[in-house]
Coordinates of C-alpha atoms in Angstrom, one line a residue:
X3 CA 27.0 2.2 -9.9
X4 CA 24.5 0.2 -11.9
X5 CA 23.3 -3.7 -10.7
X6 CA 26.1 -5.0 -12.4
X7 CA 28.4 -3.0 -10.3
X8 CA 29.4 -0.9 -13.8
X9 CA 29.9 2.6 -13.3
X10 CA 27.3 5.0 -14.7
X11 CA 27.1 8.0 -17.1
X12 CA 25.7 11.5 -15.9
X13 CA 22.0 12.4 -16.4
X14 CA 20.6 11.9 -20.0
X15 CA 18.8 14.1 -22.0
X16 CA 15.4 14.8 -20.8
X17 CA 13.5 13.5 -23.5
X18 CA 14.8 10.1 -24.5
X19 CA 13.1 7.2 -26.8
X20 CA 13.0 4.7 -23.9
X21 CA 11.0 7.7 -21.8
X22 CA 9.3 7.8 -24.8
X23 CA 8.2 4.2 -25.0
X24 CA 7.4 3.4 -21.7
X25 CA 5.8 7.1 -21.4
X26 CA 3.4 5.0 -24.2
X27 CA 3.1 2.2 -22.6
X28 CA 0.9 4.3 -19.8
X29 CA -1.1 5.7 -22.4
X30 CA -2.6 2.7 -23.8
X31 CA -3.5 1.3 -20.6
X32 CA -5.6 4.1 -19.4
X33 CA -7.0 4.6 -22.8
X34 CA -8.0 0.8 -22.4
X35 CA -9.2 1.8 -19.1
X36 CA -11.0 4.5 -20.4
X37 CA -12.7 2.9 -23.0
X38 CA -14.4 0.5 -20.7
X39 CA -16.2 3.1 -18.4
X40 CA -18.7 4.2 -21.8
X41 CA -19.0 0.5 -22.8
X42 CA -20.5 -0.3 -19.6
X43 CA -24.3 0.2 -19.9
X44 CA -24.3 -1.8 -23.0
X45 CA -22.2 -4.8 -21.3
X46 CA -24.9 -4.7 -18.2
X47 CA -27.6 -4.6 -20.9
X48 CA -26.1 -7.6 -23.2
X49 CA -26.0 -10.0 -20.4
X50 CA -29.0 -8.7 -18.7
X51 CA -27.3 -7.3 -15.4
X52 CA -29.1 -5.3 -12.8
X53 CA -26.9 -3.1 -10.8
X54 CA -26.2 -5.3 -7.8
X55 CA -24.9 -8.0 -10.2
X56 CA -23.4 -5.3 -12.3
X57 CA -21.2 -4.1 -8.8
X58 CA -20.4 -8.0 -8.6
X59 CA -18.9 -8.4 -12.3
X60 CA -16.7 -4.9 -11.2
X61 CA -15.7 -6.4 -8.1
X62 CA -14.8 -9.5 -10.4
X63 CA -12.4 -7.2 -12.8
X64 CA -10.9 -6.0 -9.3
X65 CA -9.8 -9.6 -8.4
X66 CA -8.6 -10.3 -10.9
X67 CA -6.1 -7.1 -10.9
X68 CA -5.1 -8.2 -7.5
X69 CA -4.9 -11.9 -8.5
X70 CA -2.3 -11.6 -11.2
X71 CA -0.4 -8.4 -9.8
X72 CA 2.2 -10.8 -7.1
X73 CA 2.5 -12.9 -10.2
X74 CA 3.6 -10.2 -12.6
X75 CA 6.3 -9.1 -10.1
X76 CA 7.4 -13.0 -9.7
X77 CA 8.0 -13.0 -13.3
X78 CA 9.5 -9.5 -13.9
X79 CA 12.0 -10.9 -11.3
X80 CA 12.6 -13.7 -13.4
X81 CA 12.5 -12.1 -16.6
X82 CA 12.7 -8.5 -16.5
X83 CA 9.9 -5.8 -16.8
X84 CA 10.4 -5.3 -20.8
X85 CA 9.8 -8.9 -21.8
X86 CA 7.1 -9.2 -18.9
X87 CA 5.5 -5.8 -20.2
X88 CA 5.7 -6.2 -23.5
X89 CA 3.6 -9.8 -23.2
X90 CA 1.4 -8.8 -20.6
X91 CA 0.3 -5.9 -23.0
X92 CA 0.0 -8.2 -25.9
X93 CA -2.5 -10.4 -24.0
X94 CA -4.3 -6.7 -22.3
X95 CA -4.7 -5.7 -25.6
X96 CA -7.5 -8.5 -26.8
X97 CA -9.7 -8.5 -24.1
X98 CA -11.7 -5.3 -24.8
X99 CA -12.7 -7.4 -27.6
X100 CA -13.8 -10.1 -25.5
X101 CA -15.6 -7.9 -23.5
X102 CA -17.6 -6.8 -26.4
X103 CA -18.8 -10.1 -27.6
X104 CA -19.7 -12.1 -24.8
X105 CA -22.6 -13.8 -25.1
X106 CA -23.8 -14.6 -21.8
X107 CA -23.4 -14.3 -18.1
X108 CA -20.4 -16.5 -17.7
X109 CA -18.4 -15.8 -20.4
X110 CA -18.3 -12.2 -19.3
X111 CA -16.9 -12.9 -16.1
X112 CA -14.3 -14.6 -17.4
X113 CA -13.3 -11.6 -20.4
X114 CA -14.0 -9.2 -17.5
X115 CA -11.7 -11.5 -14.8
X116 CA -9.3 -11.1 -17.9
X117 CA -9.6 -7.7 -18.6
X118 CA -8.8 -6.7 -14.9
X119 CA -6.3 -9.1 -14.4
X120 CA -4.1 -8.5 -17.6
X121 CA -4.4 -4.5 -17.0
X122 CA -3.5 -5.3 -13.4
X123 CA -0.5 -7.4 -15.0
X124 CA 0.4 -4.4 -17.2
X125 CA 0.2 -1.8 -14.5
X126 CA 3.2 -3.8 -12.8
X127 CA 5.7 -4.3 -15.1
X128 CA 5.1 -0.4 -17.3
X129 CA 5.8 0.7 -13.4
X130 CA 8.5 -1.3 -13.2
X131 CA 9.9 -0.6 -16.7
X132 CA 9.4 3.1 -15.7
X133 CA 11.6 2.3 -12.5
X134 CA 14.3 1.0 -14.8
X135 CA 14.1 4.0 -16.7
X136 CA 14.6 6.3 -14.3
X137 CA 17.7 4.5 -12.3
X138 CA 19.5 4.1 -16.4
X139 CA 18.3 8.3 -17.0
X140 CA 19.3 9.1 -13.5
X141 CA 15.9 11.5 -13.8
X142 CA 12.7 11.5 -12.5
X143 CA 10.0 10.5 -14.9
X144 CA 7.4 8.3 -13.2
X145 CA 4.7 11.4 -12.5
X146 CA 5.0 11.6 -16.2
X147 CA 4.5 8.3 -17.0
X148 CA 1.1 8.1 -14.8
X149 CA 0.0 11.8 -16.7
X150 CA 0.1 10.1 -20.2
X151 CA -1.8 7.1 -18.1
X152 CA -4.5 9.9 -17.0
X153 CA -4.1 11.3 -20.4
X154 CA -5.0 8.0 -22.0
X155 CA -8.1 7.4 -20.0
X156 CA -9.5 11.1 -20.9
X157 CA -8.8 10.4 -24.7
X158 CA -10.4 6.9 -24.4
X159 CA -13.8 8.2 -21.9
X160 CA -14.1 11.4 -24.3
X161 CA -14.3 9.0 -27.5
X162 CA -15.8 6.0 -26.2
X163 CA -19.4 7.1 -26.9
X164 CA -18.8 8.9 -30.0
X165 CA -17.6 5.2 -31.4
X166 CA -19.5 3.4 -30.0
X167 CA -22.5 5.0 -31.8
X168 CA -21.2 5.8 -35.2
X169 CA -19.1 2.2 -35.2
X170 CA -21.0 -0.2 -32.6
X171 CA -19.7 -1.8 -29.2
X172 CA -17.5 -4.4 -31.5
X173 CA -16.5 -1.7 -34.2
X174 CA -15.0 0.3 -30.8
X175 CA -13.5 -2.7 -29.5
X176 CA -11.8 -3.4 -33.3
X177 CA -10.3 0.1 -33.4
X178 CA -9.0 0.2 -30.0
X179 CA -7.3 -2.9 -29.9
X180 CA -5.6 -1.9 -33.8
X181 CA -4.7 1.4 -32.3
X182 CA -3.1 -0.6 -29.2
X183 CA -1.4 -2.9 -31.2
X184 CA 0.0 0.4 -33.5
X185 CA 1.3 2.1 -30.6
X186 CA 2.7 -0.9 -29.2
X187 CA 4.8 -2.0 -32.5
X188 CA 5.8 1.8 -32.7
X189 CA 7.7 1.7 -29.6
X190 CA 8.5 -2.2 -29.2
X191 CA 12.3 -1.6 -29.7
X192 CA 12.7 1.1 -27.9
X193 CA 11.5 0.1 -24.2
X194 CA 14.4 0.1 -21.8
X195 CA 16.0 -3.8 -21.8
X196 CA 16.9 -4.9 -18.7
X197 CA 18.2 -8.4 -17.9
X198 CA 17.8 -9.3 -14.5
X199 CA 20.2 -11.9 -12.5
X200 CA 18.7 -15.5 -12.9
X201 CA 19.9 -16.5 -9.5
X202 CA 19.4 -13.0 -7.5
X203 CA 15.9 -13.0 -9.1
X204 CA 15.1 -17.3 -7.6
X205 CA 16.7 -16.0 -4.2
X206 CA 15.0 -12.9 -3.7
X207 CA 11.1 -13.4 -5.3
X208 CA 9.6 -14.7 -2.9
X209 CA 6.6 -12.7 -0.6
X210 CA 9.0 -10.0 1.1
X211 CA 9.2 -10.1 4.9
X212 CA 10.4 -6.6 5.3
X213 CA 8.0 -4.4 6.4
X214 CA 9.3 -1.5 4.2
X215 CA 7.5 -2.8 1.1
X216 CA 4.3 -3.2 3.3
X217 CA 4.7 0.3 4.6
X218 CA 5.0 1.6 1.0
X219 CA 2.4 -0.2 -0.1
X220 CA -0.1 1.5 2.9
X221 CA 1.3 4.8 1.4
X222 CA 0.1 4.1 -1.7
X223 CA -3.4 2.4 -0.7
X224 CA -4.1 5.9 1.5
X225 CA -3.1 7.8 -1.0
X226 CA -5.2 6.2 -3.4
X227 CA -8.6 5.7 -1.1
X228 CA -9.0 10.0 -1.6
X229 CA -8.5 9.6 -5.5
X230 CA -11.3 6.4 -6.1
X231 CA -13.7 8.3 -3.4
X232 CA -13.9 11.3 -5.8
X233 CA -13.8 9.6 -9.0
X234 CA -17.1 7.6 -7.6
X235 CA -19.0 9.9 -4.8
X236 CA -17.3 13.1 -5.7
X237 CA -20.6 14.0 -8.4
X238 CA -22.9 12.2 -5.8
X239 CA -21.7 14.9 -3.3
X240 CA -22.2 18.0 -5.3
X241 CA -25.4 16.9 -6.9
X242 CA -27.0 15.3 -3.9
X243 CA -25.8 17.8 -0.6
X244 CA -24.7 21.1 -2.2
X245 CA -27.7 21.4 -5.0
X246 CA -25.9 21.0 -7.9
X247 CA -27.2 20.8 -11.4
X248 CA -26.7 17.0 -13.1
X249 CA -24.2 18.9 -15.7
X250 CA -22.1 20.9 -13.2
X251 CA -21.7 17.6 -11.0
X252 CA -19.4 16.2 -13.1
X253 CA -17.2 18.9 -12.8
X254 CA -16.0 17.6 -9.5
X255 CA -14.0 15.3 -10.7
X256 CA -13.4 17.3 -13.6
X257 CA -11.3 19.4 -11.7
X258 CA -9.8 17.1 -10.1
X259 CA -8.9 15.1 -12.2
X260 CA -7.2 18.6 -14.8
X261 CA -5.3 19.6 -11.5
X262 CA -3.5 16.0 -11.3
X263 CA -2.8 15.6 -14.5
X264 CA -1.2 18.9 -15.3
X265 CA 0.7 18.5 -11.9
X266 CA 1.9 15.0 -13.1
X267 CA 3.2 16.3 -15.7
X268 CA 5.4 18.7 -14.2
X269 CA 5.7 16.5 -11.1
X270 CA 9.2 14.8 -12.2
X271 CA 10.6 18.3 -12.7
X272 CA 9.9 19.4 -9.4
X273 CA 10.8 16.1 -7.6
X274 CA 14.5 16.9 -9.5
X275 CA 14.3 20.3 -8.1
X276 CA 13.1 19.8 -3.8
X277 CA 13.9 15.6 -3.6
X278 CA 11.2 12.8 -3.7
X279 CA 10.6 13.5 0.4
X280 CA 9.4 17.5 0.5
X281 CA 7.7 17.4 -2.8
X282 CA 5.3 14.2 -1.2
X283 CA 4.9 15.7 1.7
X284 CA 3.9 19.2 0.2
X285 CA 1.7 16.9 -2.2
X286 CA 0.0 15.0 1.1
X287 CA -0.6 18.6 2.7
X288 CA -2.3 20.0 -0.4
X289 CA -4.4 16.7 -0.4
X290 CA -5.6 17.1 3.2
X291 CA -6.4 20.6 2.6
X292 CA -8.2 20.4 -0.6
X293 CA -10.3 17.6 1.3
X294 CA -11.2 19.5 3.8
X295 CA -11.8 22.5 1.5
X296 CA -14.4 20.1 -0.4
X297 CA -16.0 18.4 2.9
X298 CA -17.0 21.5 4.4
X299 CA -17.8 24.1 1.0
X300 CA -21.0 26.1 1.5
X301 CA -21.5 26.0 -2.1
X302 CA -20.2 23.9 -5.0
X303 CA -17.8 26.8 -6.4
X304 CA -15.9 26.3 -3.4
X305 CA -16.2 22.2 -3.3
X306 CA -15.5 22.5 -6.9
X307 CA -12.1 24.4 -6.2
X308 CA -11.4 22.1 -3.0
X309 CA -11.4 19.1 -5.3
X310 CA -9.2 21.2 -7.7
X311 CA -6.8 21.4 -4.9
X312 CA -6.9 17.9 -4.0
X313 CA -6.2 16.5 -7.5
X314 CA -2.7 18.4 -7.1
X315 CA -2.1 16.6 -4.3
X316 CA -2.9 13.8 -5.4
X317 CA -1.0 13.8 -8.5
X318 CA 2.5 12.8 -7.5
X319 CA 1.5 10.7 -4.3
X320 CA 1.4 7.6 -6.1
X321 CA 3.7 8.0 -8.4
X322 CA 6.8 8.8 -5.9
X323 CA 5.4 5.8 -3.5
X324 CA 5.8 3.6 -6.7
X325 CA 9.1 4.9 -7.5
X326 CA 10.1 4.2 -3.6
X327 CA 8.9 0.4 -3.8
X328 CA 10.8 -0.1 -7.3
X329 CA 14.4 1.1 -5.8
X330 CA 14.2 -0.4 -2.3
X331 CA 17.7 -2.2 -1.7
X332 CA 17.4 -5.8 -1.2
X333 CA 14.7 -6.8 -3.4
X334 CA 14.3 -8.9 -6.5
X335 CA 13.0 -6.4 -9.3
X336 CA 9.3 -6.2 -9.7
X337 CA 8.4 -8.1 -6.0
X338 CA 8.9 -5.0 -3.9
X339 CA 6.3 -3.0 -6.9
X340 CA 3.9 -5.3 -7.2
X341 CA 3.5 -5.5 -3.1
X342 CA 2.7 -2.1 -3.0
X343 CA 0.6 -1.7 -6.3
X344 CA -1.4 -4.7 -4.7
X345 CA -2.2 -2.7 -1.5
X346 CA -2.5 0.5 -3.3
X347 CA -4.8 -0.7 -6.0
X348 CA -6.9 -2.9 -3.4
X349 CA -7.6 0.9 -2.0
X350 CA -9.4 1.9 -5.1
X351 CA -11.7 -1.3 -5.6
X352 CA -12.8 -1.9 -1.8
X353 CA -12.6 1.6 0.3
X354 CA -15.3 3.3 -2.0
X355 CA -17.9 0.8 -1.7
X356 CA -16.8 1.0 2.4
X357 CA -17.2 5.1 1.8
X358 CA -21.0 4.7 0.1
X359 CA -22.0 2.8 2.8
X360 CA -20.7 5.2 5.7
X361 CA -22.1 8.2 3.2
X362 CA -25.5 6.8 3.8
X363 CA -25.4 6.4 7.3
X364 CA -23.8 9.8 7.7
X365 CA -23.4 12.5 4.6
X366 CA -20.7 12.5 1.9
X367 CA -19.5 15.9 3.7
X368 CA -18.5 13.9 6.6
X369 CA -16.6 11.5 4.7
X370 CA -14.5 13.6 3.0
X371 CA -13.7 15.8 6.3
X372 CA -12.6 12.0 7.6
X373 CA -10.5 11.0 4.5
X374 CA -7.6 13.8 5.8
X375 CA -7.0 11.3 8.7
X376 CA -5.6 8.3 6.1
X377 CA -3.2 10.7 4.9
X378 CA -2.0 12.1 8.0
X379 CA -1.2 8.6 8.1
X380 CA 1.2 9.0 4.7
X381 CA 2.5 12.0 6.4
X382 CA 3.8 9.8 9.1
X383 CA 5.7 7.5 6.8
X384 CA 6.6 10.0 4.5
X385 CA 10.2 9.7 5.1
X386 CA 9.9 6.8 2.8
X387 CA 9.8 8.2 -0.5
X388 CA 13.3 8.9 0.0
X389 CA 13.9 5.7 -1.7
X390 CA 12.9 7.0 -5.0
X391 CA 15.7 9.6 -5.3
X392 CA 17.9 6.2 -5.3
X393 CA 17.2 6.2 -9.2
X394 CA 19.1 9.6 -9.6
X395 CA 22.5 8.0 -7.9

C-alpha cells in the first residue's frame, strides 16, 4: 500500500526516468562539491586568508549545511521533496559564482555561508526524493544515487584545475553553473512528484522525539567520521609515518575512494539480493577491518590496500542509514532525513579537526586503529537499517 492507502504495482523496471533524474540530481551536487576543492587556493588568496582563517571560512560553509538542513526537511514536509529539491538546486546552483567574485572578506562568508547551506539544503531533499523513488520502484537505488554523487565530485576535482587555468576562476564558475542549469532542465519533468498531506505534514514536522531518528542519525555520523578522516589525514598518514612519496600519498584516498564508488554502484543490487540489515553489517565489518588493516600497515602497499578495503565498507553505510531515516513509520516526510543527515554530516565537519588534534598528540596510526571502536558502535544498532527494506513493500 502507498501513503494514500492505494494499492501498489510490482517492482518497476530497473532503470526508470525518475531513477534517472534524481540519479542526476546527485551528480550535480558533488560536481559542485568537487569543483570547490581546486578553487580553493585562489579564494584564500583573493581575500587574503592565512590558513587559520582559511579553516574558519570552512567551518563557516559547515554551519551553514547544518543550519539550513532541519529547515529543508520542515519544508519537504510541507511541500514535498520534488518542489523543495528542485528550488533548493536552483538557488545551489548560483553560488559557485558568488564564490568566485567576492571581493573581500565579508562578502565571502556570506557566498561561502551560502554555498554550504544551499548544498546542505539540496543534500536533503535529492535524499529524500531518492527515498520516494525507491518506496514508488519498490527497488533499492539510494547506493546508486550517492555513486553518481561520488562520481560527480571526481569529474568536478579532475577538471577544476584544467578550467580554471585555460578559462579563469570566473570562466569555471560560468561553465559549471550553465552545465548545472543543463542537467537540471534535462531532467526537471522527470523527478518523482510526490504531494505530501497538508495536515499530516503541520502535525508531524516538528523536532522528532523518538529516539529512532536520533539513533539513525548516530549511525550515519559514525559511519561518516572513518570516511572525512581519510579524505583529510589519510595522505598525511602515508606521507608523514609510512615514508611515502608526495605523489603516491594521494593514493590513499584514491583507493578509497574507487573501492566506494564502484561498491555503490552495485550496492542497491546487493541490498535486493541479502536485505538492507546483512549487507550493512557485512559493510561495517569490512570498514573495521580495512581500518585496522591501514592503522597498523608496515608499509604503504599494505595501508594503501587497507584503505581500499575500507572505502567498500564505507560505500553503502550511509546510504542504507539514509534510506532507514526516510521510511521510518510515523514521521512527516523529510524531518526524520534531515535529523539524521544533520548528525551524520556534523561527523564530517567537526570529528576530523577533533582527529588532527589527537594525531598530534599521538600518531595518525593510532587514530585509525581507534576509529573501529565508532563503528562497533553502528554494529550495535545495526538492526536499524531494516527500515529501509520498507521501500520494497
Amino acid at each position: 500500500m502507498n501513503r494514500n492507502g492505494e494499492a501498489r504495482a510490482g517492482r518497476s523496471g530497473y532503470f526508470t526516468r525518475e531513477r534517472l533524474a534524481v540519479s542526476a540530481l546527485f551528480f550535480i551536487n558533488g560536481l559542485m562539491m568537487g569543483a570547490w576543492a581546486p578553487k580553493i587556493p585562489e579564494f584564500a588568496s583573493r581575500l587574503g586568508l592565512d590558513p587559520g582563517a582559511l579553516g574558519i571560512m570552512i567551518l563557516v560553509m559547515g554551519v551553514g549545511s547544518l543550519m539550513l538542513m532541519p529547515v529543508t526537511g520542515t519544508q519537504i514536509a510541507r511541500f514535498g521533496s520534488t518542489k523543495v529539491a528542485k528550488t533548493a538546486t536552483i538557488l545551489f546552483l548560483p553560488t559557485i559564482l558568488l564564490l568566485s567574485l567576492a571581493p573581500s572578506i565579508w562578502l565571502g562568508a556570506i557566498a561561502i555561508f551560502l554555498f554550504g547551506g544551499l548544498t546542505g539544503a539540496m543534500d536533503v531533499s535529492m535524499n529524500a526524493n531518492a527515498v520516494e523513488t525507491e518506496k514508488s520502484m519498490r527497488r533499492s537505488i539510494m547506493s546508486s544515487c550517492h555513486a553518481f554523487w561520488s562520481l560527480g565530485t571526481f569529474v568536478g576535482t579532475m577538471t577544476g584545475g584544467f578550467l580554471i587555468e585555460r578559462l579563469g576562476t570566473v570562466g569555471h564558475s560560468v561553465v559549471l553553473t550553465v552545465v548545472g542549469f543543463g542537467l537540471l532542465a534535462a531532467v526537471w519533468p522527470h523527478l518523482f512528484h510526490d504531494v505530501p498531506h497538508a495536515s499530516e505534514a503541520r502535525e508531524k514536522a516538528k523536532l522528532p522525539l523518538s529516539p529512532l531518528p536520533w539513533l539513525l542519525g548516530i549511525m550515519a555520523l559514525f559511519s561518516m567520521v572513518p570516511e572525512g578522516s581519510v579524505l583529510d589525514w589519510g595522505a598525511l598518514y602515508i606521507r608523514r609515518e609510512l615514508g611515502a612519496s608526495l605523489a603516491f600519498s594521494g593514493f590513499a584516498f584514491g583507493a578509497f575512494a574507487f573501492t566506494m564508488t564502484i561498491m555503490r554502484f552495485a550496492g542497491d543490487l546487493v541490498r535486493d539480493r541479502f536485505g538492507a540489515v546483512k549487507t550493512f553489517r557485512f559493510c561495517t565489518v569490512m570498514a573495521i577491518i580495512g581500518l585496522v588493516t591501514a592503522g597498523s600497515a608496515p608499509n604503504m602497499v599494505v595501508a594503501f590496500i587497507g584503505f581500499a578495503i575500507c572505502g567498500i565498507g564505507i560505500s553503502n553505510m550511509v546510504p542504507i542509514a539514509f534510506s532507514a531515516a526516510g521510511n521510518l513509520p510515523g514521521f512527516a516526510q523529510g524531518v526524520a532525513l534531515s535529523v539524521t543527515t544533520f548528525l551524520g554530516y556534523s561527523g564530517m565537519l567537526f570529528a576530523p579537526s577533533a582527529i588532527g588534534f589527537a594525531a598530534e598528540h599521538t600518531s595518525f596510526s593510532t587514530v585509525f586503529l581507534t576509529l573501529p571502536v565508532f563503528l562497533l558502535a553502528v554494529l550495535a544498532l545495526s538492526g536499524l537499517a531494516r527500515y529501509a527494506d520498507a521501500a520494497k513493500n
